[in-house]
Amino acid sequence: MPALPLRPLRAVRPASVLVVAASLAAVGLGPAAAPAAAATVPVGAGSYSDTRPSGTSGPTTNTGTPVKPKVTAAAQGKPVPTNDWWSSLAFQRYGDNPYSTPMYGHPLTYQAVSGGLEVGYPTTPAIVGEGRQYEFAHKRDLTVGLTGLNSPDAKADAWSDWTVTPYWSDGTRTLRTTIGHGMPFVYAQGSGGNARISTAGTPSVFSDQGNVLGITVGGHHYALFAPTGADWNVSGTEITAGLGGKDYFSLAVLPSTDALATYRKYAFSFITGSKVDWSYSSGTVKATYSLTTEAKEGTERGALQALYRHQWLHTTDTLTSHTYVSPRGQMKVREGASFSTSMKAAPALPQLPRSSALDTARLRGYVNEVANSADPFSGATDTYWTGKALGKLAQLVTISDQIGETGTRDKLLGLIKGKLQDWFTAGGANEFSYDKDWKTLTGYPASYGSDTELNDHHFHYGYYVHAAAIVAQYDAQWAADSAWGGMVKTLVRDTANPSRTDGSFPFLRGFDVYAGHGWASGHQGFAAGNNQESSSESTNLSAALVLYGSATGDNSLRDLGVYLLTTESEAIAQYWFDKDQQVFPGSFTHDTLGMVWGSGGAYSTWWTANPEEIHGINTLPVTAANALHLGAHKEAIRRNLAEMERENGGPAVEWRDILWEFQSLADPAAAKAKWDAQNGSYTPEDGESKAHTYHWLTGLDTTGAPDTSVTGDIPTSAVFAKNGTRTYVAHNHGSSARTVTFSDGRTLGVPARSTATATGPGGTDPGTPPASGNTFRLRTGGVLTTATDGSAGSDTIASAGGTNRDGTPYQPLVYEVKGVNGTLTPGGSTSFRLAVDAGTAVGLGQQARISYDLTGDGTFDRTETYHYFATDPVTGWERYDQTRGLKSATGTLGNLRGGTVRLEVWSAIGNASSRVQTNSDSSVVVIPFG
């Protein structure tokens, strides 16, 4: 596959190099009125237009032909979820492709064609684009269809939170399939022909039970399920079955051939819908992901779901031992129609507190440079650049207030209000226009495909909502729904609508609840699937919802923002920054991504190969609302910036302020030193100001970096730590004083409409790199770490399945640490201790293998396999250690230079699962290096 497909630039800097109503009352988003017949639709004091401005375009094909949603009669008039993993099914971007481009559901991939649905399961990554991109590209294993089906197009027939039902009809035959994120099954319903599975190569049959057929094709195992009484017939690459008067059949990709019996249980429990429910309380975000099903045969109504890494790390629900490969790392299978996650809420503040170390006169001067400039909006005319200018001014409002410059504060508020009101009023040079076909609100002048491709609405509008939140903090009347708040909430409905029954806008256009992050392309029309570059501009919208909901007393909107921000925070850590180093393929040599794609990820941007912007695009805008969460992963920040400097040939120049602010989330003193050395002699990034950067860097140098291990019981709170002292911060948007309680027991009184701070003992200095050492704890999620924080947990060791696995890892738990440096201790040897428990199961034995890749090149130079440990059938932890002795060893030890240490634990014998303790001194690996 070619490297990066191109779309119009959503660039921040030009470059010649191109690398690749009633329904809403519950959430307070105002009336869900359809556009009026008149050209102008009033919303409070503002308005939008129901027709586009003269000379502008709405959604088109790539050649400029206007296009409408490609949906069935059953779906006509319903808001179509653009910007989703499957949107090319409904948004025909290419005139010669009326079906779809590849759609990445994970673990399966799909593409609609004339004969039905191509299905693949890519398990081997390719490194392309001169090593800058990894991809698990769609490759057809088989096609699900009906005999004789030759449809002129494919359409979207139905959809839910993370599933979709494509539809085919050629006048004689009709086919519907239901597919989705985390679904190992494809559920098909058809008429006019027999079930037909066409394989890419001659399949081998590993099980034939009449209506249940197990095949292997392309190295992947599939099970085909026809109605009871039917029989699959194999002829070369064609597999067919009569449906015996029924209209359903299904298939599943199997993690192994011995999983067939488990998967057969759910073959006729057809998924009919998917839904997420979220809640926020006292610093914790909980979410439940549920499937609805229909039993086509029998009474089984359960399901199998594959969880992404950001999900299975945060669930206590029981998972099976079955796993899948995906571009997001290992997926784990849940047997059940729902699962729940629980996460600590991401911190969000309107602004960092004022530091006593600030030079007020200097800061005032920096603020006035912007506030008194001839054009504070820097010539911006389109939605994106206007948004960035609004964001810059909004940061200066709160800073001006902190230093007592109320006149400047009010001047800045006036500038923001004026610009927002201009855009929020139809009929002028700037306006928002509603498209009744696509059920979307587009700002004109548009930019970067926000009109013709419906790209980036969440990026653009996040700045508007954030600026409106700062206005609302100081002027509640302005933000009333009857005034200008109604238009703010209309932008929210377009990008992050929490209602599934609003007939004017789709549910959460800008966010994929199962993938855990947003998608930028409206049409998803790429071979690599959909993509998102600036994850931080996505969280800018989520954080804006937290602030706007808090400022206006709309707790439902606030809690939506907390859910979105917290969920995407974890997705960013895993899939953009690979914080645990368990997601990116070993053959991909970069430590961060500029862009996440459905098929994988790329070390690139849409507009430049400059490393500063590749690394910086997922940090800007840096605000106390959307960036503090990044401080939870300080080692990932350090790796990220070290790579930037390697690739850049030195420190940042163009986006130095953005990257200083990013560094300060891990190493505040080092970042502040870079500011001091520059002494203000630089050009700020276009959405930044010297005032904000100085305020930010000085503030974190004073308090220390974020300590996300402690949370407050309101969303607008945060904790920082330095030299054993924690600083507790909370902002109270309410009209009466309140007490905020933190998870470590600390309380903080906060006056009305104010920010309060307090200090107390606790925490470690997050700005200091962790001490080196040779003792590594096991941590759930596949990590070996020298860190000793957190409470003990456990991981499940899969059963040996009644087969002797002595010496050969079978479905092992794998724990790794990368980038290890150390000098081999003469005469030293590996030691370990693992706390294991078989419960009451009889005849189990756990085994360990420890491997060393001395240089981090992907080849293990030394492997040590230890004799297994036979556990007793009494519940309780037992110690397994190196005294069991080596069973075998290969290679020799040497010094570690950026090396990798890996531990594998599996069941050598037995027919039941067991457990190993994690995050405890009872389960460690000690390597013989100093």
PDB file of C-alpha atoms in Angstrom, residues 168-263:
ATOM      1  CA  TRP A 168     -26.519  -4.444  -0.725  1.00  0.00           C
ATOM      2  CA  SER A 169     -29.262  -5.071  -3.302  1.00  0.00           C
ATOM      3  CA  ASP A 170     -29.128  -5.952  -6.982  1.00  0.00           C
ATOM      4  CA  GLY A 171     -32.905  -6.100  -7.434  1.00  0.00           C
ATOM      5  CA  THR A 172     -33.073  -9.873  -6.881  1.00  0.00           C
ATOM      6  CA  ARG A 173     -30.862 -10.397  -3.861  1.00  0.00           C
ATOM      7  CA  THR A 174     -30.456  -8.303  -0.708  1.00  0.00           C
ATOM      8  CA  LEU A 175     -27.767  -8.605   1.951  1.00  0.00           C
ATOM      9  CA  ARG A 176     -27.246  -6.919   5.305  1.00  0.00           C
ATOM     10  CA  THR A 177     -24.247  -7.477   7.544  1.00  0.00           C
ATOM     11  CA  THR A 178     -23.648  -6.101  11.031  1.00  0.00           C
ATOM     12  CA  ILE A 179     -20.053  -5.273  11.885  1.00  0.00           C
ATOM     13  CA  GLY A 180     -18.326  -3.226  14.564  1.00  0.00           C
ATOM     14  CA  HIS A 181     -15.404  -2.408  16.773  1.00  0.00           C
ATOM     15  CA  GLY A 182     -14.286  -5.317  18.916  1.00  0.00           C
ATOM     16  CA  MET A 183     -16.545  -7.753  17.063  1.00  0.00           C
ATOM     17  CA  PRO A 184     -14.980 -11.062  16.009  1.00  0.00           C
ATOM     18  CA  PHE A 185     -18.287 -11.932  14.278  1.00  0.00           C
ATOM     19  CA  VAL A 186     -19.926 -10.751  11.078  1.00  0.00           C
ATOM     20  CA  TYR A 187     -23.686 -11.248  11.294  1.00  0.00           C
ATOM     21  CA  ALA A 188     -25.402 -11.584   7.907  1.00  0.00           C
ATOM     22  CA  GLN A 189     -29.018 -11.580   6.778  1.00  0.00           C
ATOM     23  CA  GLY A 190     -29.948 -12.097   3.144  1.00  0.00           C
ATOM     24  CA  SER A 191     -32.567 -13.141   0.644  1.00  0.00           C
ATOM     25  CA  GLY A 192     -32.620 -14.246  -2.977  1.00  0.00           C
ATOM     26  CA  GLY A 193     -29.574 -16.520  -2.818  1.00  0.00           C
ATOM     27  CA  ASN A 194     -27.614 -19.024  -0.786  1.00  0.00           C
ATOM     28  CA  ALA A 195     -24.990 -17.975   1.699  1.00  0.00           C
ATOM     29  CA  ARG A 196     -21.683 -17.597  -0.116  1.00  0.00           C
ATOM     30  CA  ILE A 197     -18.183 -17.244   1.277  1.00  0.00           C
ATOM     31  CA  SER A 198     -15.515 -16.611  -1.333  1.00  0.00           C
ATOM     32  CA  THR A 199     -11.972 -17.030  -0.035  1.00  0.00           C
ATOM     33  CA  ALA A 200      -8.804 -15.319  -1.247  1.00  0.00           C
ATOM     34  CA  GLY A 201      -7.013 -18.651  -1.460  1.00  0.00           C
ATOM     35  CA  THR A 202      -7.936 -22.305  -1.222  1.00  0.00           C
ATOM     36  CA  PRO A 203      -9.024 -22.868   2.373  1.00  0.00           C
ATOM     37  CA  SER A 204      -8.066 -25.794   4.537  1.00  0.00           C
ATOM     38  CA  VAL A 205     -10.874 -27.297   6.616  1.00  0.00           C
ATOM     39  CA  PHE A 206     -10.066 -28.087  10.244  1.00  0.00           C
ATOM     40  CA  SER A 207     -13.646 -28.857  11.339  1.00  0.00           C
ATOM     41  CA  ASP A 208     -16.771 -29.893   9.412  1.00  0.00           C
ATOM     42  CA  GLN A 209     -19.922 -30.242  11.492  1.00  0.00           C
ATOM     43  CA  GLY A 210     -22.489 -29.701   8.763  1.00  0.00           C
ATOM     44  CA  ASN A 211     -23.800 -26.228   9.433  1.00  0.00           C
ATOM     45  CA  VAL A 212     -20.589 -25.287  11.241  1.00  0.00           C
ATOM     46  CA  LEU A 213     -17.399 -25.181   9.231  1.00  0.00           C
ATOM     47  CA  GLY A 214     -13.916 -24.319  10.463  1.00  0.00           C
ATOM     48  CA  ILE A 215     -11.482 -23.113   7.828  1.00  0.00           C
ATOM     49  CA  THR A 216      -8.027 -21.624   7.667  1.00  0.00           C
ATOM     50  CA  VAL A 217      -7.262 -19.094   4.981  1.00  0.00           C
ATOM     51  CA  GLY A 218      -4.296 -16.771   4.743  1.00  0.00           C
ATOM     52  CA  GLY A 219      -3.012 -18.215   8.021  1.00  0.00           C
ATOM     53  CA  HIS A 220      -6.155 -17.108   9.866  1.00  0.00           C
ATOM     54  CA  HIS A 221      -8.842 -19.322  11.349  1.00  0.00           C
ATOM     55  CA  TYR A 222     -12.530 -18.685  10.657  1.00  0.00           C
ATOM     56  CA  ALA A 223     -15.733 -20.411  11.670  1.00  0.00           C
ATOM     57  CA  LEU A 224     -18.762 -20.293   9.349  1.00  0.00           C
ATOM     58  CA  PHE A 225     -22.222 -20.778  10.815  1.00  0.00           C
ATOM     59  CA  ALA A 226     -25.355 -21.589   8.785  1.00  0.00           C
ATOM     60  CA  PRO A 227     -28.831 -22.297  10.215  1.00  0.00           C
ATOM     61  CA  THR A 228     -29.331 -25.657  11.891  1.00  0.00           C
ATOM     62  CA  GLY A 229     -29.994 -28.288   9.234  1.00  0.00           C
ATOM     63  CA  ALA A 230     -27.944 -26.499   6.573  1.00  0.00           C
ATOM     64  CA  ASP A 231     -24.644 -27.802   5.214  1.00  0.00           C
ATOM     65  CA  TRP A 232     -21.598 -25.916   3.962  1.00  0.00           C
ATOM     66  CA  ASN A 233     -20.156 -27.078   0.647  1.00  0.00           C
ATOM     67  CA  VAL A 234     -16.572 -26.320  -0.319  1.00  0.00           C
ATOM     68  CA  SER A 235     -15.530 -26.117  -3.962  1.00  0.00           C
ATOM     69  CA  GLY A 236     -12.119 -24.542  -4.434  1.00  0.00           C
ATOM     70  CA  THR A 237     -12.362 -20.999  -3.134  1.00  0.00           C
ATOM     71  CA  GLU A 238     -16.181 -21.031  -3.113  1.00  0.00           C
ATOM     72  CA  ILE A 239     -18.082 -22.069   0.014  1.00  0.00           C
ATOM     73  CA  THR A 240     -21.881 -22.063  -0.056  1.00  0.00           C
ATOM     74  CA  ALA A 241     -24.803 -23.170   2.076  1.00  0.00           C
ATOM     75  CA  GLY A 242     -28.544 -23.197   1.490  1.00  0.00           C
ATOM     76  CA  LEU A 243     -30.375 -21.359   4.223  1.00  0.00           C
ATOM     77  CA  GLY A 244     -33.359 -23.734   4.365  1.00  0.00           C
ATOM     78  CA  GLY A 245     -35.941 -20.966   4.319  1.00  0.00           C
ATOM     79  CA  LYS A 246     -34.053 -18.914   6.898  1.00  0.00           C
ATOM     80  CA  ASP A 247     -32.341 -15.602   6.151  1.00  0.00           C
ATOM     81  CA  TYR A 248     -29.328 -15.588   8.470  1.00  0.00           C
ATOM     82  CA  PHE A 249     -25.781 -16.854   8.779  1.00  0.00           C
ATOM     83  CA  SER A 250     -22.602 -15.663  10.440  1.00  0.00           C
ATOM     84  CA  LEU A 251     -18.855 -16.057  10.576  1.00  0.00           C
ATOM     85  CA  ALA A 252     -16.179 -15.383  13.176  1.00  0.00           C
ATOM     86  CA  VAL A 253     -12.423 -15.029  13.179  1.00  0.00           C
ATOM     87  CA  LEU A 254     -11.045 -17.391  15.805  1.00  0.00           C
ATOM     88  CA  PRO A 255      -8.036 -16.704  18.020  1.00  0.00           C
ATOM     89  CA  SER A 256      -7.235 -20.411  17.692  1.00  0.00           C
ATOM     90  CA  THR A 257      -8.903 -23.509  16.318  1.00  0.00           C
ATOM     91  CA  ASP A 258      -9.633 -24.804  19.818  1.00  0.00           C
ATOM     92  CA  ALA A 259     -11.840 -21.740  20.430  1.00  0.00           C
ATOM     93  CA  LEU A 260     -14.485 -23.025  18.013  1.00  0.00           C
ATOM     94  CA  ALA A 261     -16.746 -24.493  20.697  1.00  0.00           C
ATOM     95  CA  THR A 262     -16.830 -21.228  22.641  1.00  0.00           C
ATOM     96  CA  TYR A 263     -17.562 -19.141  19.567  1.00  0.00           C
TER      97      TYR A 263
END
